[in-house]
PDB file with SEQRES, HELIX, SHEET and CRYST1 records, atoms N, CA, C and O in Angstrom:
SEQRES   1 A   47  MET ALA ALA GLN LEU LYS LYS TYR ARG ARG ILE THR VAL          
SEQRES   2 A   47  LYS ILE GLY SER ALA LEU LEU VAL ASP ARG THR ALA GLY          
SEQRES   3 A   47  LEU LYS ARG ASP TRP LEU ALA SER LEU ALA ASP ASP ILE          
SEQRES   4 A   47  ALA VAL LEU ALA GLU ASN GLY ALA                              
HELIX    1 AA1 ALA A    3  LEU A    5  5                                   3    
HELIX    2 AA2 SER A   17  LEU A   20  1                                   4    
HELIX    3 AA3 ARG A   29  ASN A   45  1                                  17    
CRYST1    1.000    1.000    1.000  90.00  90.00  90.00 P 1           1          
ATOM      1  N   MET A   1       0.985  -1.198   0.255  1.00  0.00           N  
ATOM      2  CA  MET A   1       0.441   0.159  -0.242  1.00  0.00           C  
ATOM      3  C   MET A   1       0.714   1.381  -0.043  1.00  0.00           C  
ATOM      4  O   MET A   1       0.018   2.360  -0.315  1.00  0.00           O  
ATOM      5  N   ALA A   2       2.568   1.302   0.825  1.00  0.00           N  
ATOM      6  CA  ALA A   2       3.278   2.604   0.850  1.00  0.00           C  
ATOM      7  C   ALA A   2       2.747   2.935  -0.367  1.00  0.00           C  
ATOM      8  O   ALA A   2       1.916   3.832  -0.512  1.00  0.00           O  
ATOM      9  N   ALA A   3       3.350   1.996  -1.583  1.00  0.00           N  
ATOM     10  CA  ALA A   3       4.288   1.747  -2.871  1.00  0.00           C  
ATOM     11  C   ALA A   3       2.459   2.584  -3.024  1.00  0.00           C  
ATOM     12  O   ALA A   3       2.125   3.482  -2.251  1.00  0.00           O  
ATOM     13  N   GLN A   4       1.852   2.240  -3.744  1.00  0.00           N  
ATOM     14  CA  GLN A   4       0.706   2.870  -4.397  1.00  0.00           C  
ATOM     15  C   GLN A   4       0.535   4.325  -3.677  1.00  0.00           C  
ATOM     16  O   GLN A   4       0.256   5.166  -4.532  1.00  0.00           O  
ATOM     17  N   LEU A   5       0.619   4.882  -2.351  1.00  0.00           N  
ATOM     18  CA  LEU A   5       0.574   5.937  -1.908  1.00  0.00           C  
ATOM     19  C   LEU A   5       1.478   6.813  -2.287  1.00  0.00           C  
ATOM     20  O   LEU A   5       1.195   8.003  -2.427  1.00  0.00           O  
ATOM     21  N   LYS A   6       2.995   6.192  -2.553  1.00  0.00           N  
ATOM     22  CA  LYS A   6       3.929   7.693  -3.283  1.00  0.00           C  
ATOM     23  C   LYS A   6       3.441   8.061  -4.402  1.00  0.00           C  
ATOM     24  O   LYS A   6       3.122   9.212  -4.104  1.00  0.00           O  
ATOM     25  N   LYS A   7       3.103   7.914  -5.635  1.00  0.00           N  
ATOM     26  CA  LYS A   7       2.375   8.582  -6.690  1.00  0.00           C  
ATOM     27  C   LYS A   7       1.324  10.015  -6.163  1.00  0.00           C  
ATOM     28  O   LYS A   7       0.903  10.855  -6.958  1.00  0.00           O  
ATOM     29  N   TYR A   8       1.181  10.020  -5.369  1.00  0.00           N  
ATOM     30  CA  TYR A   8       0.116  10.491  -5.023  1.00  0.00           C  
ATOM     31  C   TYR A   8       0.863  12.020  -3.384  1.00  0.00           C  
ATOM     32  O   TYR A   8       1.247  11.796  -2.236  1.00  0.00           O  
ATOM     33  N   ARG A   9       0.688  13.789  -4.419  1.00  0.00           N  
ATOM     34  CA  ARG A   9       1.369  14.224  -3.020  1.00  0.00           C  
ATOM     35  C   ARG A   9       0.331  14.595  -2.031  1.00  0.00           C  
ATOM     36  O   ARG A   9       0.712  14.993  -0.931  1.00  0.00           O  
ATOM     37  N   ARG A  10      -0.817  14.521  -2.265  1.00  0.00           N  
ATOM     38  CA  ARG A  10      -1.450  14.413  -0.917  1.00  0.00           C  
ATOM     39  C   ARG A  10      -2.382  13.665  -1.130  1.00  0.00           C  
ATOM     40  O   ARG A  10      -2.927  13.288  -2.167  1.00  0.00           O  
ATOM     41  N   ILE A  11      -2.623  13.361   0.463  1.00  0.00           N  
ATOM     42  CA  ILE A  11      -4.083  12.745   1.049  1.00  0.00           C  
ATOM     43  C   ILE A  11      -5.392  13.574   1.719  1.00  0.00           C  
ATOM     44  O   ILE A  11      -5.645  14.769   1.876  1.00  0.00           O  
ATOM     45  N   THR A  12      -5.766  12.901   1.885  1.00  0.00           N  
ATOM     46  CA  THR A  12      -7.039  13.220   2.514  1.00  0.00           C  
ATOM     47  C   THR A  12      -7.577  12.551   4.238  1.00  0.00           C  
ATOM     48  O   THR A  12      -8.222  11.505   4.318  1.00  0.00           O  
ATOM     49  N   VAL A  13      -7.230  13.248   5.298  1.00  0.00           N  
ATOM     50  CA  VAL A  13      -7.811  12.816   6.015  1.00  0.00           C  
ATOM     51  C   VAL A  13      -9.442  12.901   7.217  1.00  0.00           C  
ATOM     52  O   VAL A  13      -9.404  13.661   8.184  1.00  0.00           O  
ATOM     53  N   LYS A  14     -10.618  12.101   6.958  1.00  0.00           N  
ATOM     54  CA  LYS A  14     -11.290  12.675   6.698  1.00  0.00           C  
ATOM     55  C   LYS A  14     -11.356  11.920   8.591  1.00  0.00           C  
ATOM     56  O   LYS A  14     -11.237  10.855   9.196  1.00  0.00           O  
ATOM     57  N   ILE A  15     -11.676  13.635   8.850  1.00  0.00           N  
ATOM     58  CA  ILE A  15     -12.098  13.450  10.570  1.00  0.00           C  
ATOM     59  C   ILE A  15     -13.114  13.879  11.659  1.00  0.00           C  
ATOM     60  O   ILE A  15     -13.119  15.029  12.100  1.00  0.00           O  
ATOM     61  N   GLY A  16     -13.931  12.970  12.059  1.00  0.00           N  
ATOM     62  CA  GLY A  16     -15.104  13.423  12.578  1.00  0.00           C  
ATOM     63  C   GLY A  16     -15.238  14.867  14.030  1.00  0.00           C  
ATOM     64  O   GLY A  16     -14.505  14.954  15.015  1.00  0.00           O  
ATOM     65  N   SER A  17     -16.084  15.539  13.758  1.00  0.00           N  
ATOM     66  CA  SER A  17     -16.126  16.181  15.069  1.00  0.00           C  
ATOM     67  C   SER A  17     -16.280  16.083  16.328  1.00  0.00           C  
ATOM     68  O   SER A  17     -16.290  16.958  17.194  1.00  0.00           O  
ATOM     69  N   ALA A  18     -16.417  14.815  16.400  1.00  0.00           N  
ATOM     70  CA  ALA A  18     -16.831  14.338  17.924  1.00  0.00           C  
ATOM     71  C   ALA A  18     -15.571  13.847  18.474  1.00  0.00           C  
ATOM     72  O   ALA A  18     -15.591  13.844  19.705  1.00  0.00           O  
ATOM     73  N   LEU A  19     -14.062  13.271  17.758  1.00  0.00           N  
ATOM     74  CA  LEU A  19     -12.811  13.427  17.544  1.00  0.00           C  
ATOM     75  C   LEU A  19     -12.307  14.982  18.225  1.00  0.00           C  
ATOM     76  O   LEU A  19     -11.810  15.175  19.335  1.00  0.00           O  
ATOM     77  N   LEU A  20     -12.542  15.729  17.423  1.00  0.00           N  
ATOM     78  CA  LEU A  20     -12.005  17.011  17.329  1.00  0.00           C  
ATOM     79  C   LEU A  20     -12.551  17.793  18.512  1.00  0.00           C  
ATOM     80  O   LEU A  20     -11.819  17.622  19.487  1.00  0.00           O  
ATOM     81  N   VAL A  21     -13.299  18.373  18.698  1.00  0.00           N  
ATOM     82  CA  VAL A  21     -13.840  18.753  19.749  1.00  0.00           C  
ATOM     83  C   VAL A  21     -14.545  18.172  20.902  1.00  0.00           C  
ATOM     84  O   VAL A  21     -15.523  17.424  20.888  1.00  0.00           O  
ATOM     85  N   ASP A  22     -13.771  18.722  22.077  1.00  0.00           N  
ATOM     86  CA  ASP A  22     -14.750  18.429  23.640  1.00  0.00           C  
ATOM     87  C   ASP A  22     -16.299  19.307  23.792  1.00  0.00           C  
ATOM     88  O   ASP A  22     -16.876  20.388  23.674  1.00  0.00           O  
ATOM     89  N   ARG A  23     -16.353  18.595  23.970  1.00  0.00           N  
ATOM     90  CA  ARG A  23     -18.208  19.031  24.283  1.00  0.00           C  
ATOM     91  C   ARG A  23     -17.637  20.658  25.657  1.00  0.00           C  
ATOM     92  O   ARG A  23     -17.869  21.754  25.148  1.00  0.00           O  
ATOM     93  N   THR A  24     -17.128  20.724  26.840  1.00  0.00           N  
ATOM     94  CA  THR A  24     -16.053  20.755  28.039  1.00  0.00           C  
ATOM     95  C   THR A  24     -15.187  22.178  26.953  1.00  0.00           C  
ATOM     96  O   THR A  24     -15.184  23.332  26.524  1.00  0.00           O  
ATOM     97  N   ALA A  25     -14.698  21.125  27.028  1.00  0.00           N  
ATOM     98  CA  ALA A  25     -12.726  21.914  26.510  1.00  0.00           C  
ATOM     99  C   ALA A  25     -12.411  22.498  24.953  1.00  0.00           C  
ATOM    100  O   ALA A  25     -11.383  22.450  24.277  1.00  0.00           O  
ATOM    101  N   GLY A  26     -14.107  23.225  24.609  1.00  0.00           N  
ATOM    102  CA  GLY A  26     -13.210  22.627  23.095  1.00  0.00           C  
ATOM    103  C   GLY A  26     -12.421  21.955  22.213  1.00  0.00           C  
ATOM    104  O   GLY A  26     -12.488  20.735  22.068  1.00  0.00           O  
ATOM    105  N   LEU A  27     -11.630  22.709  21.577  1.00  0.00           N  
ATOM    106  CA  LEU A  27     -11.178  21.946  20.197  1.00  0.00           C  
ATOM    107  C   LEU A  27     -10.197  20.873  21.245  1.00  0.00           C  
ATOM    108  O   LEU A  27      -9.531  20.967  22.276  1.00  0.00           O  
ATOM    109  N   LYS A  28     -10.401  20.339  20.734  1.00  0.00           N  
ATOM    110  CA  LYS A  28      -8.755  19.438  21.105  1.00  0.00           C  
ATOM    111  C   LYS A  28      -7.645  19.067  20.633  1.00  0.00           C  
ATOM    112  O   LYS A  28      -7.401  17.912  20.285  1.00  0.00           O  
ATOM    113  N   ARG A  29      -6.440  20.535  20.543  1.00  0.00           N  
ATOM    114  CA  ARG A  29      -5.420  20.530  20.033  1.00  0.00           C  
ATOM    115  C   ARG A  29      -4.265  20.158  20.549  1.00  0.00           C  
ATOM    116  O   ARG A  29      -3.259  20.613  20.004  1.00  0.00           O  
ATOM    117  N   ASP A  30      -4.086  19.179  21.806  1.00  0.00           N  
ATOM    118  CA  ASP A  30      -3.583  18.659  21.830  1.00  0.00           C  
ATOM    119  C   ASP A  30      -2.860  17.221  20.799  1.00  0.00           C  
ATOM    120  O   ASP A  30      -1.787  16.771  20.397  1.00  0.00           O  
ATOM    121  N   TRP A  31      -4.920  16.876  20.761  1.00  0.00           N  
ATOM    122  CA  TRP A  31      -4.985  15.165  20.156  1.00  0.00           C  
ATOM    123  C   TRP A  31      -4.295  15.715  18.806  1.00  0.00           C  
ATOM    124  O   TRP A  31      -3.234  15.440  18.247  1.00  0.00           O  
ATOM    125  N   LEU A  32      -5.273  16.545  18.540  1.00  0.00           N  
ATOM    126  CA  LEU A  32      -5.058  17.657  16.686  1.00  0.00           C  
ATOM    127  C   LEU A  32      -3.165  17.713  16.990  1.00  0.00           C  
ATOM    128  O   LEU A  32      -2.868  16.773  16.253  1.00  0.00           O  
ATOM    129  N   ALA A  33      -2.308  18.018  17.359  1.00  0.00           N  
ATOM    130  CA  ALA A  33      -1.078  18.600  17.568  1.00  0.00           C  
ATOM    131  C   ALA A  33      -0.230  16.330  17.284  1.00  0.00           C  
ATOM    132  O   ALA A  33       0.662  15.693  16.723  1.00  0.00           O  
ATOM    133  N   SER A  34      -1.183  16.211  18.006  1.00  0.00           N  
ATOM    134  CA  SER A  34      -0.583  14.109  17.633  1.00  0.00           C  
ATOM    135  C   SER A  34      -0.564  14.074  16.766  1.00  0.00           C  
ATOM    136  O   SER A  34       0.369  14.284  15.990  1.00  0.00           O  
ATOM    137  N   LEU A  35      -2.133  13.646  16.495  1.00  0.00           N  
ATOM    138  CA  LEU A  35      -2.117  13.442  15.172  1.00  0.00           C  
ATOM    139  C   LEU A  35      -1.090  13.928  13.629  1.00  0.00           C  
ATOM    140  O   LEU A  35      -0.565  13.092  12.894  1.00  0.00           O  
ATOM    141  N   ALA A  36      -1.021  15.125  13.470  1.00  0.00           N  
ATOM    142  CA  ALA A  36      -0.695  15.817  12.735  1.00  0.00           C  
ATOM    143  C   ALA A  36       1.084  14.891  12.676  1.00  0.00           C  
ATOM    144  O   ALA A  36       1.477  14.196  11.740  1.00  0.00           O  
ATOM    145  N   ASP A  37       1.887  15.210  14.035  1.00  0.00           N  
ATOM    146  CA  ASP A  37       3.572  14.403  14.126  1.00  0.00           C  
ATOM    147  C   ASP A  37       3.629  12.902  13.451  1.00  0.00           C  
ATOM    148  O   ASP A  37       4.489  12.618  12.618  1.00  0.00           O  
ATOM    149  N   ASP A  38       2.623  11.969  13.895  1.00  0.00           N  
ATOM    150  CA  ASP A  38       2.211  11.301  13.425  1.00  0.00           C  
ATOM    151  C   ASP A  38       1.775  11.045  12.050  1.00  0.00           C  
ATOM    152  O   ASP A  38       2.156   9.949  11.639  1.00  0.00           O  
ATOM    153  N   ILE A  39       1.100  11.721  11.234  1.00  0.00           N  
ATOM    154  CA  ILE A  39       0.888  12.350   9.880  1.00  0.00           C  
ATOM    155  C   ILE A  39       2.699  12.421   9.378  1.00  0.00           C  
ATOM    156  O   ILE A  39       3.049  11.667   8.469  1.00  0.00           O  
ATOM    157  N   ALA A  40       3.389  13.037   9.810  1.00  0.00           N  
ATOM    158  CA  ALA A  40       4.946  13.975   9.540  1.00  0.00           C  
ATOM    159  C   ALA A  40       5.187  12.458   9.094  1.00  0.00           C  
ATOM    160  O   ALA A  40       5.292  11.826   8.044  1.00  0.00           O  
ATOM    161  N   VAL A  41       5.217  12.208  10.568  1.00  0.00           N  
ATOM    162  CA  VAL A  41       6.208  10.733  10.819  1.00  0.00           C  
ATOM    163  C   VAL A  41       6.140   9.618   9.117  1.00  0.00           C  
ATOM    164  O   VAL A  41       6.922   9.258   8.237  1.00  0.00           O  
ATOM    165  N   LEU A  42       4.724   9.466   9.461  1.00  0.00           N  
ATOM    166  CA  LEU A  42       4.701   8.294   7.910  1.00  0.00           C  
ATOM    167  C   LEU A  42       5.010   9.166   6.936  1.00  0.00           C  
ATOM    168  O   LEU A  42       6.046   8.628   6.546  1.00  0.00           O  
ATOM    169  N   ALA A  43       4.882  10.105   6.259  1.00  0.00           N  
ATOM    170  CA  ALA A  43       5.291  11.553   5.459  1.00  0.00           C  
ATOM    171  C   ALA A  43       6.784  10.771   4.931  1.00  0.00           C  
ATOM    172  O   ALA A  43       7.164  10.394   3.823  1.00  0.00           O  
ATOM    173  N   GLU A  44       7.359  10.738   6.204  1.00  0.00           N  
ATOM    174  CA  GLU A  44       8.549  11.190   6.543  1.00  0.00           C  
ATOM    175  C   GLU A  44       9.669   9.351   6.024  1.00  0.00           C  
ATOM    176  O   GLU A  44      10.792   9.044   5.625  1.00  0.00           O  
ATOM    177  N   ASN A  45       8.744   8.881   6.296  1.00  0.00           N  
ATOM    178  CA  ASN A  45       8.999   7.369   6.341  1.00  0.00           C  
ATOM    179  C   ASN A  45       8.659   6.967   4.739  1.00  0.00           C  
ATOM    180  O   ASN A  45       9.096   5.889   4.334  1.00  0.00           O  
ATOM    181  N   GLY A  46       7.969   7.730   3.926  1.00  0.00           N  
ATOM    182  CA  GLY A  46       7.447   6.757   2.987  1.00  0.00           C  
ATOM    183  C   GLY A  46       5.804   6.278   2.685  1.00  0.00           C  
ATOM    184  O   GLY A  46       5.157   5.789   1.760  1.00  0.00           O  
ATOM    185  N   ALA A  47       5.585   6.744   4.069  1.00  0.00           N  
ATOM    186  CA  ALA A  47       4.308   6.057   3.838  1.00  0.00           C  
ATOM    187  C   ALA A  47       3.160   6.156   3.360  1.00  0.00           C  
ATOM    188  O   ALA A  47       2.382   5.204   3.420  1.00  0.00           O  
TER     189      ALA A  47                                                      
END                                                                             
């Protein structure tokens, strides 16, 4: 699968609002930052 993804410059990751927002605290910034870090690592490793 990683080989197939290499031909694309961009991919889209769909995230539901329930994962992004906490009713009391608002936007889950730490979670979103962690997700971005995980995606960056995958991209650097060619996944």
